[in-house]
Coordinates of C-alpha atoms in Angstrom, one line a residue:
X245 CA 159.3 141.8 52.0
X246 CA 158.6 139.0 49.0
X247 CA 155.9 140.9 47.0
X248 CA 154.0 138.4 45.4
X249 CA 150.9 140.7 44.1
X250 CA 152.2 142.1 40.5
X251 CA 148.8 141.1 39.3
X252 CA 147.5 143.9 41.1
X253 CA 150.4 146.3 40.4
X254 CA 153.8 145.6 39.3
X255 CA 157.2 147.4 40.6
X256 CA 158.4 150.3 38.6
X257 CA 160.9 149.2 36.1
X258 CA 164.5 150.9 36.4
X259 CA 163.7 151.5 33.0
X260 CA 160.6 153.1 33.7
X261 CA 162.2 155.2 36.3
X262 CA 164.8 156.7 34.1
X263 CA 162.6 157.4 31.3
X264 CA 160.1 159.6 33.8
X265 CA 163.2 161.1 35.2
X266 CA 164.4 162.6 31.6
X267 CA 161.3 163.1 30.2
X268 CA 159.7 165.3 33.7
X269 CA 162.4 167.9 31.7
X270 CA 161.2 167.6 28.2
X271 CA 157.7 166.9 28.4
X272 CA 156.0 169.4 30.7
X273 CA 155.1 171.4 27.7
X274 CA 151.6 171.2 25.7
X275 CA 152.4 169.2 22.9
X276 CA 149.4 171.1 20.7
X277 CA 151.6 174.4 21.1
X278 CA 154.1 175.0 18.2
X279 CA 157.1 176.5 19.9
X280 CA 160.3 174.9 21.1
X281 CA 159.2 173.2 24.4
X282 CA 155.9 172.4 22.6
X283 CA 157.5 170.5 19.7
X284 CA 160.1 168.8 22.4
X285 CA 156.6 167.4 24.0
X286 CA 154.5 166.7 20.9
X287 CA 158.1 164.7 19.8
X288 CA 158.1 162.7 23.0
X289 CA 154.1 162.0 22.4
X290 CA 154.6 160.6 19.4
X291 CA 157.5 158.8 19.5
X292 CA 155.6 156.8 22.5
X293 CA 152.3 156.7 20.6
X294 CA 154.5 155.2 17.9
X295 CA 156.6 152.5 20.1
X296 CA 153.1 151.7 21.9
X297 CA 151.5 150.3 18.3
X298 CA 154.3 148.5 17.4
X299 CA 153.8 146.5 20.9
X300 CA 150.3 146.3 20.3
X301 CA 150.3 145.6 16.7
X302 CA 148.1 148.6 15.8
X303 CA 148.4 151.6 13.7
X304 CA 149.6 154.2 15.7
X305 CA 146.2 156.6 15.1
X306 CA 144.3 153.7 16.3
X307 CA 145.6 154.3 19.8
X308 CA 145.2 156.9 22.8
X309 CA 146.1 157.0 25.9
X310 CA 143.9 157.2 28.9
X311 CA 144.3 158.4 32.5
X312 CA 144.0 154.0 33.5
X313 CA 143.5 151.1 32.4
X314 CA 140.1 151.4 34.0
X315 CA 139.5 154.5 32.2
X316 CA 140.4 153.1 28.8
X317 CA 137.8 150.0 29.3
X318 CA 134.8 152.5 30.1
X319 CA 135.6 154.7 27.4
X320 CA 136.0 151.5 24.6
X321 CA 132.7 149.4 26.1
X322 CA 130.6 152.9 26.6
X323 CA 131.8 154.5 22.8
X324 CA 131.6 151.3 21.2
X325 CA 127.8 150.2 22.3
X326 CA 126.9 154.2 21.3
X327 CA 128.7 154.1 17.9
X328 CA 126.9 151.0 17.1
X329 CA 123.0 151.9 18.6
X330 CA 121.6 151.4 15.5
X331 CA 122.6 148.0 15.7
X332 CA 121.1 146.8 18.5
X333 CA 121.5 147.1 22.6
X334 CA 122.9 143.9 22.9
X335 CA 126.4 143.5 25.2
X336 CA 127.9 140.6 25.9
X337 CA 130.9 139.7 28.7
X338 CA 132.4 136.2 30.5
X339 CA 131.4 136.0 34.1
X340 CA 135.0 136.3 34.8
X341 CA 135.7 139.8 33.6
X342 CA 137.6 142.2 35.7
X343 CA 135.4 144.6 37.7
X344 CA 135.9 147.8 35.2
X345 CA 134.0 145.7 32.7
X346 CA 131.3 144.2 34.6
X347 CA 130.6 147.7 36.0
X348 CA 130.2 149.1 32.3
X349 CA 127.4 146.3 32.1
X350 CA 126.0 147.7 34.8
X351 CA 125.8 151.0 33.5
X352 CA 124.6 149.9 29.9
X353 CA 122.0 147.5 31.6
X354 CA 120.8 150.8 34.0
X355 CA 120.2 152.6 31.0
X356 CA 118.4 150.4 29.1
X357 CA 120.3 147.6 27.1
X358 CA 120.4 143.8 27.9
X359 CA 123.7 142.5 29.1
X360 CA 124.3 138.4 28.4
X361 CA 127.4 137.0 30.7
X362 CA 128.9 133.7 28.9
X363 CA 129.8 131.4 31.9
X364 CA 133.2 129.2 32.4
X365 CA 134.3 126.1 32.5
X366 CA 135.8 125.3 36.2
X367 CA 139.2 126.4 34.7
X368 CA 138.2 130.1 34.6
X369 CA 138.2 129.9 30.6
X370 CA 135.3 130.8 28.3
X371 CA 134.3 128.2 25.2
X372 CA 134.1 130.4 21.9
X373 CA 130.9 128.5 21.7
X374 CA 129.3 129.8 24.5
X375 CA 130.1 133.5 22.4
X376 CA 129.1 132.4 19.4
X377 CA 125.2 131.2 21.3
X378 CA 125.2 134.5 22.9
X379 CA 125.7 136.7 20.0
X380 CA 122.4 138.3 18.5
X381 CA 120.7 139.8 15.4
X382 CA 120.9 143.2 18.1
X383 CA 124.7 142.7 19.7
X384 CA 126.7 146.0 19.4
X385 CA 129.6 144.8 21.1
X386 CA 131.3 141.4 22.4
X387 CA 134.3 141.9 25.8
X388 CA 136.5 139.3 27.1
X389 CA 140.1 139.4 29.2
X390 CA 143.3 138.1 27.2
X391 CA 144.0 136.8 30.5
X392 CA 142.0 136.1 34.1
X393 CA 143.9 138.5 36.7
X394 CA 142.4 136.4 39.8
X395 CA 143.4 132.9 38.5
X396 CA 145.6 133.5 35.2
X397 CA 143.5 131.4 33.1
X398 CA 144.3 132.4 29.2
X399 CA 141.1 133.1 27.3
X400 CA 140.9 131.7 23.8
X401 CA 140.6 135.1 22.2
X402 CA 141.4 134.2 18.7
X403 CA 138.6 131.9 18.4
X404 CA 136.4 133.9 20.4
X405 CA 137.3 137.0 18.0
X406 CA 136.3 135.2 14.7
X407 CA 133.3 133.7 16.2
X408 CA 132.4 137.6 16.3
X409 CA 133.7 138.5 13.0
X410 CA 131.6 136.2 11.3
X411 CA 128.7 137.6 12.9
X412 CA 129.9 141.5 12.4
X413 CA 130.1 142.2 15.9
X414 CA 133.5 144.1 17.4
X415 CA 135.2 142.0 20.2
X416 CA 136.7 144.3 23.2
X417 CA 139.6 142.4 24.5
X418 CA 140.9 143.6 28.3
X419 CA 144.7 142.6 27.7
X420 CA 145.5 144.6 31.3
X421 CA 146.9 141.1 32.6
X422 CA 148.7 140.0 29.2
X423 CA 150.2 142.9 27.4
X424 CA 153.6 142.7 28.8
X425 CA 153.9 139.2 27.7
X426 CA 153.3 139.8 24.4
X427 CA 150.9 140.9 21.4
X428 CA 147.1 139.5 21.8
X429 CA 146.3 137.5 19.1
X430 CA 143.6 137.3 16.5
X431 CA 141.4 140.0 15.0
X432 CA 140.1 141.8 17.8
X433 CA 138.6 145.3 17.2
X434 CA 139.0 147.1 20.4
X435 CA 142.0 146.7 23.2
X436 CA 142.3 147.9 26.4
X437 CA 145.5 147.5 28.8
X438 CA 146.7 149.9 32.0
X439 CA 150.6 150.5 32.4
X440 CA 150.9 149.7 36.0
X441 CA 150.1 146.1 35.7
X442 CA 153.5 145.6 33.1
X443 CA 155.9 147.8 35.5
X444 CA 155.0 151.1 33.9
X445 CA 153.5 154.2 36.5
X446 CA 150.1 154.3 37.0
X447 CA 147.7 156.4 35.8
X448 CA 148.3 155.6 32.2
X449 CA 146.4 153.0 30.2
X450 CA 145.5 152.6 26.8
X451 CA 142.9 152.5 24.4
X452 CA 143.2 151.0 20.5
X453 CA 140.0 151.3 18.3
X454 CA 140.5 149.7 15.1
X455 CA 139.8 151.4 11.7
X456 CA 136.7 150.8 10.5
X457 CA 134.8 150.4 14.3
X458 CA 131.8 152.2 14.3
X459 CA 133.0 154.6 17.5
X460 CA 131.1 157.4 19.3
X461 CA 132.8 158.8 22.3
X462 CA 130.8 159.8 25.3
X463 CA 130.5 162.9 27.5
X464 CA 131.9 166.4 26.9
X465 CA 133.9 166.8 23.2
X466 CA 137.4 167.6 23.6
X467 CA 140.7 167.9 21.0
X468 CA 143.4 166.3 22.6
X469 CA 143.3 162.1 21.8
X470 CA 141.4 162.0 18.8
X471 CA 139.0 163.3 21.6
X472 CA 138.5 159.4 23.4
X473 CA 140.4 161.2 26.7
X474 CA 139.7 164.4 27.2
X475 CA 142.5 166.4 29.2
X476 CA 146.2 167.3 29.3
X477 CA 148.4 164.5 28.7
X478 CA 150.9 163.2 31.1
X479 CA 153.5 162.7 29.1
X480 CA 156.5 162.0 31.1
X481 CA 154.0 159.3 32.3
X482 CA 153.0 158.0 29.2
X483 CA 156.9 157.9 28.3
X484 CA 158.0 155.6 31.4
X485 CA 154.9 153.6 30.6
X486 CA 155.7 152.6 26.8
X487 CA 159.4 152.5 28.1
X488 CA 158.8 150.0 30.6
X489 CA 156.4 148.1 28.0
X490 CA 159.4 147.7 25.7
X491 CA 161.3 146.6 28.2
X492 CA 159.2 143.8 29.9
X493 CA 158.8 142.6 26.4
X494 CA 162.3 142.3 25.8
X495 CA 162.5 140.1 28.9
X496 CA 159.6 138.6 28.5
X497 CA 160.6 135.0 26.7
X498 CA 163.6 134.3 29.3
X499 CA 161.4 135.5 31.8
X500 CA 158.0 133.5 31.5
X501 CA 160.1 130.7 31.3
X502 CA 161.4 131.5 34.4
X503 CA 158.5 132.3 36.7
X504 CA 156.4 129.1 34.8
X505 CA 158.9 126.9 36.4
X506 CA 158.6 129.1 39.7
X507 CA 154.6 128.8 39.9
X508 CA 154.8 125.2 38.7
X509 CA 156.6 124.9 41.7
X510 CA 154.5 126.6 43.9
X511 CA 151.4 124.9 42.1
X512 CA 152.7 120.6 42.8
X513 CA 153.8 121.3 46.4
X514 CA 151.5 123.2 48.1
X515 CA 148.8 120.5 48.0
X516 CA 151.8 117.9 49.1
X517 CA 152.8 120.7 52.0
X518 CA 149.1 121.7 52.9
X519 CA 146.3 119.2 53.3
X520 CA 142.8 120.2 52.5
X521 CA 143.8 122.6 49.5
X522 CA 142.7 123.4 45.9
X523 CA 144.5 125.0 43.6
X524 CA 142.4 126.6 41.0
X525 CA 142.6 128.2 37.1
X526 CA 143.8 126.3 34.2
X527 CA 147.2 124.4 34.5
X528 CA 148.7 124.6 31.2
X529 CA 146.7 127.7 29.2
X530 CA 147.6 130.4 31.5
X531 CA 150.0 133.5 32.3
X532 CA 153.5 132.9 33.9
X533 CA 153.6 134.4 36.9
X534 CA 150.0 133.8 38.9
X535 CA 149.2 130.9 40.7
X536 CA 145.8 130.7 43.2
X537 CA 144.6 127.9 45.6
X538 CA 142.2 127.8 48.1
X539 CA 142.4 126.4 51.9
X540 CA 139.3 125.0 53.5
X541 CA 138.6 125.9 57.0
X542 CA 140.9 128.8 56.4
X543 CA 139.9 132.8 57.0
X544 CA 141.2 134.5 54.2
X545 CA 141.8 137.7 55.9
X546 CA 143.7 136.3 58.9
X547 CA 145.8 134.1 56.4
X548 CA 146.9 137.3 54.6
X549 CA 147.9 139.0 57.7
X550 CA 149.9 136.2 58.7
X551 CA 151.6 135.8 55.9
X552 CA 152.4 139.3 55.5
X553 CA 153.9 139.0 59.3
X554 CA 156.1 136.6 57.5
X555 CA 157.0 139.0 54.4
X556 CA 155.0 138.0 51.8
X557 CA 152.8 140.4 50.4
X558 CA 150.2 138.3 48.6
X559 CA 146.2 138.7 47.6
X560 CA 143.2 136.9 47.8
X561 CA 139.5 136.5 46.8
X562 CA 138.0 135.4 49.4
X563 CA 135.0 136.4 50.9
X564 CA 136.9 136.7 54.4
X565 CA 138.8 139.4 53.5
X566 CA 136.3 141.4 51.4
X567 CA 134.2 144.0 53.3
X568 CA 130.8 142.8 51.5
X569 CA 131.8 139.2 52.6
X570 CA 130.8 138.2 49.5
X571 CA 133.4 135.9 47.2
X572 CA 135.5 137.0 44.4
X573 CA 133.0 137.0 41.3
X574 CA 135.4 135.0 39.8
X575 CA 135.6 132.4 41.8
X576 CA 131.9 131.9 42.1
X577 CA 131.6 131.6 38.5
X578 CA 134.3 128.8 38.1
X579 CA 132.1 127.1 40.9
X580 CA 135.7 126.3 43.5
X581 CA 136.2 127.2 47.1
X582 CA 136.4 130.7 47.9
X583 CA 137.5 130.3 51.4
X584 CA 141.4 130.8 52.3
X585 CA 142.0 131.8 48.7
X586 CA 145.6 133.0 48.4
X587 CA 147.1 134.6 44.7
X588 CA 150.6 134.7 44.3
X589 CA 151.5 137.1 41.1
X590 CA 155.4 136.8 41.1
X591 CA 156.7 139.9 39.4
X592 CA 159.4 139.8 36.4
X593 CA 162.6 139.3 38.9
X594 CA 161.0 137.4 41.3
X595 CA 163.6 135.3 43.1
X596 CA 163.8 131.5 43.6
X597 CA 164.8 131.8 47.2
X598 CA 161.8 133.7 48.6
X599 CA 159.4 131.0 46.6
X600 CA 160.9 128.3 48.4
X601 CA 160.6 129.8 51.8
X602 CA 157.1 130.8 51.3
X603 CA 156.6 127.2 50.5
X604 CA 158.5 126.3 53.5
X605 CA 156.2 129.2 55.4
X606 CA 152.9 128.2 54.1
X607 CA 152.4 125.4 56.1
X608 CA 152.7 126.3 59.3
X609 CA 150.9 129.6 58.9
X610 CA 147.8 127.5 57.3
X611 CA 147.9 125.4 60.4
X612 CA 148.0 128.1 62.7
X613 CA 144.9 129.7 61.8
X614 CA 142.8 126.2 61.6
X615 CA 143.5 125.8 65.2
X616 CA 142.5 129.1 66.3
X617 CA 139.0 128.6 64.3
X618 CA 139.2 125.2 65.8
X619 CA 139.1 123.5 62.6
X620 CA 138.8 119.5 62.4
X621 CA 141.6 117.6 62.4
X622 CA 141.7 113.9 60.3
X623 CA 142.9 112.5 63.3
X624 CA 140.0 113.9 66.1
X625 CA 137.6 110.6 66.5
X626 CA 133.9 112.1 66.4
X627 CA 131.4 110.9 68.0
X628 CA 128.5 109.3 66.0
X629 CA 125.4 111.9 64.7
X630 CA 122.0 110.9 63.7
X631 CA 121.1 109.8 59.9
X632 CA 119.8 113.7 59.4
X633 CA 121.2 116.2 61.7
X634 CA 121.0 120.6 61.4
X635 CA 124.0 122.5 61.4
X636 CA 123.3 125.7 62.4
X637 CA 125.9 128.2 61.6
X638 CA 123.5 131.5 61.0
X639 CA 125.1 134.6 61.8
X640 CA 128.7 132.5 61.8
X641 CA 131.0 134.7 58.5
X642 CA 133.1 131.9 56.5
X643 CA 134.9 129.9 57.2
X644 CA 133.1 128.5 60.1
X645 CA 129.9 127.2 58.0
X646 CA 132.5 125.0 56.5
X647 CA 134.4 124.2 59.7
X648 CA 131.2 123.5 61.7
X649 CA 129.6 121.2 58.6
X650 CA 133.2 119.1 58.4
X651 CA 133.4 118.7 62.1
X652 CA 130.0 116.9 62.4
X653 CA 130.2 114.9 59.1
X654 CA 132.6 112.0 60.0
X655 CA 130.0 110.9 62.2
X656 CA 127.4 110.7 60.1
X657 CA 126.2 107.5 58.4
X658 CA 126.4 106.7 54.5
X659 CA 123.6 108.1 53.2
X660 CA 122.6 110.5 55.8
X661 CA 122.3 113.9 55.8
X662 CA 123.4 117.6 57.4
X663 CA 121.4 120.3 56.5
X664 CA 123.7 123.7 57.5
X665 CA 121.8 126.7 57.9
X666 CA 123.8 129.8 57.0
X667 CA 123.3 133.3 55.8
X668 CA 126.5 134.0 54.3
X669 CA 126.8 134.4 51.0
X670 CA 130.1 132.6 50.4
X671 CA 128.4 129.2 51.8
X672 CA 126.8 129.1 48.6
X673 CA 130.1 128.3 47.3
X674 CA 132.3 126.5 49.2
X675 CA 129.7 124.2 50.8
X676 CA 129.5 122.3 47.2
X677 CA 133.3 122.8 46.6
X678 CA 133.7 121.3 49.7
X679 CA 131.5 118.4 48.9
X680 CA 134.0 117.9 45.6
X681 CA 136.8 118.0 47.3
X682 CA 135.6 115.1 49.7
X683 CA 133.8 113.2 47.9
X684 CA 130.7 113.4 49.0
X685 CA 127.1 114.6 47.5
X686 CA 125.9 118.0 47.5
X687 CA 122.0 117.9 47.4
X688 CA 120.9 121.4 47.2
X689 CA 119.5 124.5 48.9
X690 CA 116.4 125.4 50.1
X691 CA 115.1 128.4 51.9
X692 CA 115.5 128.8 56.1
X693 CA 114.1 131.1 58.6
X694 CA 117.4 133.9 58.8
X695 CA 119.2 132.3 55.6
X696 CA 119.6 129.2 53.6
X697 CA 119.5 125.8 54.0
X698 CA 122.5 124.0 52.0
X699 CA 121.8 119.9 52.1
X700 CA 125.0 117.5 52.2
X701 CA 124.4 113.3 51.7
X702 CA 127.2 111.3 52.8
X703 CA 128.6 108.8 50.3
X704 CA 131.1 107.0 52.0

C-alpha cells in the first residue's frame, strides 16, 4: 500500500519508535514525586520540554503539552478569549481553518461573543488585509493555520501577525500542518501543533503561550502543566513525539526538496493524464508534500475506493464521501469544485516509484467511474435543446447535478439557458466551478419547490 494521507497522520518515525521504546522504562513514574524513578521522569520531561522550544523558538515555560493537537487549540482559543474579556468578545478566524478552530468559534459564538471569518483568495490563502479590516476596538484574539491541511496553501503569518501587533491583539497560529518543516515565523503570540501529523505518536500536541499574553485557563484547576492540561503526563509519548520532531527537522531541507519535485510532478500531469480536472491551492506558497485536484463528473467516495483497490491510500473533501454530503469547508470558501476531490499528502520517505504509478493509475480509475455514472463524453453528439431548458436533478447526491447539467449543455444555443434544480448542498459549489472551468456564465440561484434553482447562460 502507497500511503499518500500524512496530512491526516504521518507514519511513526523509527526514531519515534525507539525513543517510546526506552523511555516506556524510564518514564512511568510521576515526574512531581522526588524519589529515584520520579526524578528519572521529571529528567525525561524536561529534557523534551527543553528540545520542544528550541524547535519552536519558545522559552521552554512558555510550552505544555496537551493530550492533541486538537486539545492544545481549544485550550489556547478558549484561555486566551477569557484572559482577555475585558478587552472585548471579539474573535476572528480565516474560513479555511481546520475544524478544531472553527468549532472553538462555535463555542465562543454560543456563549455569547461575535465571531468574524476573513475569507480567501481562490488559492486557499488569507490577505493580511482582510485581518487588519476585521480587527476591532473589542478583538481578544486573532487564529490562522501556518499552513492549509486540505490544499497546502501557506498562510502569510508574519504579515498577518504584525497587522495584529499593531493593533495589540494576540494572533493564535495552528502550525499542526507546518511544524515539522520548520519554525513559524513572525511574532505570533500563541502556537498550537499535534505530534502525529510530523511522525510523532498521537495523543500528544502542544501548546506555547507567549510571556506577556493575558491567559486564563478554563475548567477545573489542576498543578501539572502550568495547569493549561490538567492530568498525568504521557511521557514516554511526549518523548517519541519531540524525538520524532527533531528528527523530521533534520530531514526536512533534503526532504522538502524532494517531495516538491514529487507533487510538482503529480500537480503538471494529472490535468495532461485526466481531462476535466482542477488542481486547486496555491502553486508556489505552499507545503512540500500535499497536492489536491478535483475531477468533475467524478463521485468522490467511489474514486477513493478504487483507488485504494489499487493501493493508494489517499483523502478527499468532497461532499460524496462525507456523511453530511456537504463539501469540505475549505473548498467552498476558495469557491473550486468539490466533486472528485482527491488529496495526496506524501509522507517524508515517500518513494518516486509509487508516484509515478499512481499517475499511471489515475487515469483509468477516473474513467471508470465516469462511465458507471454515465458521465458525458466530448465525443457523444447531443441532440439540440431549447434556448431555456430545466434540469431537474432533485433528490440526485453529487455528482450527477453536474453530470446531468454537462450532458444537456452542448446542445444548447449561445445565449441560452439551463436552469438545474438540485437540493444538494455541494451544487452550490461545483455548478459555478463548473461554469469556470468551461467557459461559460454562471447566472445565479434562486429558490425552487424541493431545492434550488442554479441558472447557467451559454457563451459559446
Amino acid at each position: 500500500m502507497a500511503y499518500f494521507d500524512a496530512a491526516s497522520a504521518a507514519p511513526l518515525h523509527p526514531v519515534a519508535r525507539q525513543a517510546l521504546l526506552a523511555a516506556l522504562d524510564d518514564g512511568w513514574a510521576d515526574p512531581a514525586r522526588l524519589y529515584r524513578e520520579g526524578r528519572k521522569a521529571r529528567m525525561l520531561l524536561d529534557a523534551a520540554r527543553e528540545a520542544a522550544a528550541e524547535a519552536v523558538g519558545c522559552r521552554a515555560d512558555e510550552l505544555v503539552f496537551t493530550p492533541s493537537g486538537t486539545r492544545a487549540v481549544h485550550t489556547g482559543v478558549a484561555g486566551a478569549l477569557a484572559g482577555r474579556r475585558r478587552v472585548g468578545r471579539h474573535l476572528i478566524v480565516s474560513a479555511v481553518e481546520h475544524s478544531s478552530v472553527l468549532h472553538s468559534a462555535e463555542a465562543f459564538e454560543a456563549e455569547g461573543g461575535s465571531v468574524t471569518q476573513v475569507p480567501v483568495h481562490r488559492t486557499g490563502a488569507v490577505s493580511p488585509s482582510g485581518y487588519a479590516a476585521a480587527l476591532r476596538t473589542d478583538t481578544a484574539l486573532a487564529v490562522l493555520q501556518s499552513a492549509n491541511h486540505e490544499v497546502g496553501t501557506a498562510q502569510p503569518v508574519a504579515e498577518v501577525a504584525e497587522v495584529c501587533r499593531a493593533a495589540g491583539v494576540p494572533l493564535l497560529v495552528d502550525a499542526a500542518q507546518s511544524l515539522g518543516w520548520g519554525p513559524v515565523e513572525g511574532g505570533w503570540s500563541l502556537l498550537a501543533a499535534s505530534a502525529h501529523k510530523w511522525g510523532g505518536p498521537s495523543g500528544v500536541g502542544l501548546l506555547v503561550v507567549r510571556k506577556g499574553v493575558r491567559f486564563a485557563a478554563q475548567g477545573p484547576a489542576d498543578e501539572r502543566e502550568s495547569g493549561r492540561a490538567p492530568g498525568f503526563e504521557n511521557i514516554p509519548a511526549v518523548v517519541a513525539a519531540v524525538a520524532s520532531l527533531r528528527a523530521v527537522r533534520a530531514e526536512a531541507a533534503q526532504e522538502s526538496v524532494r517531495l516538491r519535485e514529487l507533487t510538482e510532478r503529480i500537480r503538471a500531469r494529472v490535468p495532461r493524464l485526466v481531462p476535466e480536472v482542477e488542481v486547486v491551492g496555491d502553486p508556489e506558497h505552499r507545503l512540500p508534500g500535499i497536492v489536491t485536484f478535483s475531477c468533475l463528473y467524478v463521485d468522490g467516495e467511489t474514486l477513493l475506493h478504487e483507488l485504494d483497490r489499487e493501493g493508494f491510500a489517499v483523502s478527499s473533501g468532497s461532499s460524496c464521501t462525507s456523511s453530511t454530503l456537504t463539501p469540505s469547508h475549505v473548498l467552498k470558501a476558495m469557491g473550486v469544485l468539490s466533486e472528485g476531490n482527491v488529496r495526496v499528502s506524501l509522507p517524508p520517505g515517500a518513494a518516486e516509484e509509487d508516484v509515478e504509478r499512481f499517475l499511471a493509475v489515475l487515469p483509468g480509475v477516473v474513467a471508470g467511474v465516469r462511465d458507471r455514472l454515465g458521465a458525458p463524453s466530448a465525443a457523444t453528439p447531443a441532440a439540440p435543446e431549447p434556448a431555456a431548458l430545466v434540469v431537474d436533478a432533485l433528490g440526485k447526491r453529487c455528482p450527477i447535478p453536474v453530470i446531468e447539467l454537462a450532458k444537456v449543455f452542448p446542445g444548447v444555443p449561445v445565449g441560452g439557458t439551463v436552469r438545474v434544480l438540485s437540493d444538494d448542498e455541494a451544487a452550490r459549489l461545483d455548478i459555478p466551478a463548473w461554469c469556470e472551468m468551461r467557459g461559460q456564465e454562471y447566472v445565479g440561484e434562486e429558490p425552487a419547490d424541493g431545492g434550488t434553482a442554479y441558472l447557467v447562460r451559454r457563451l459559446g
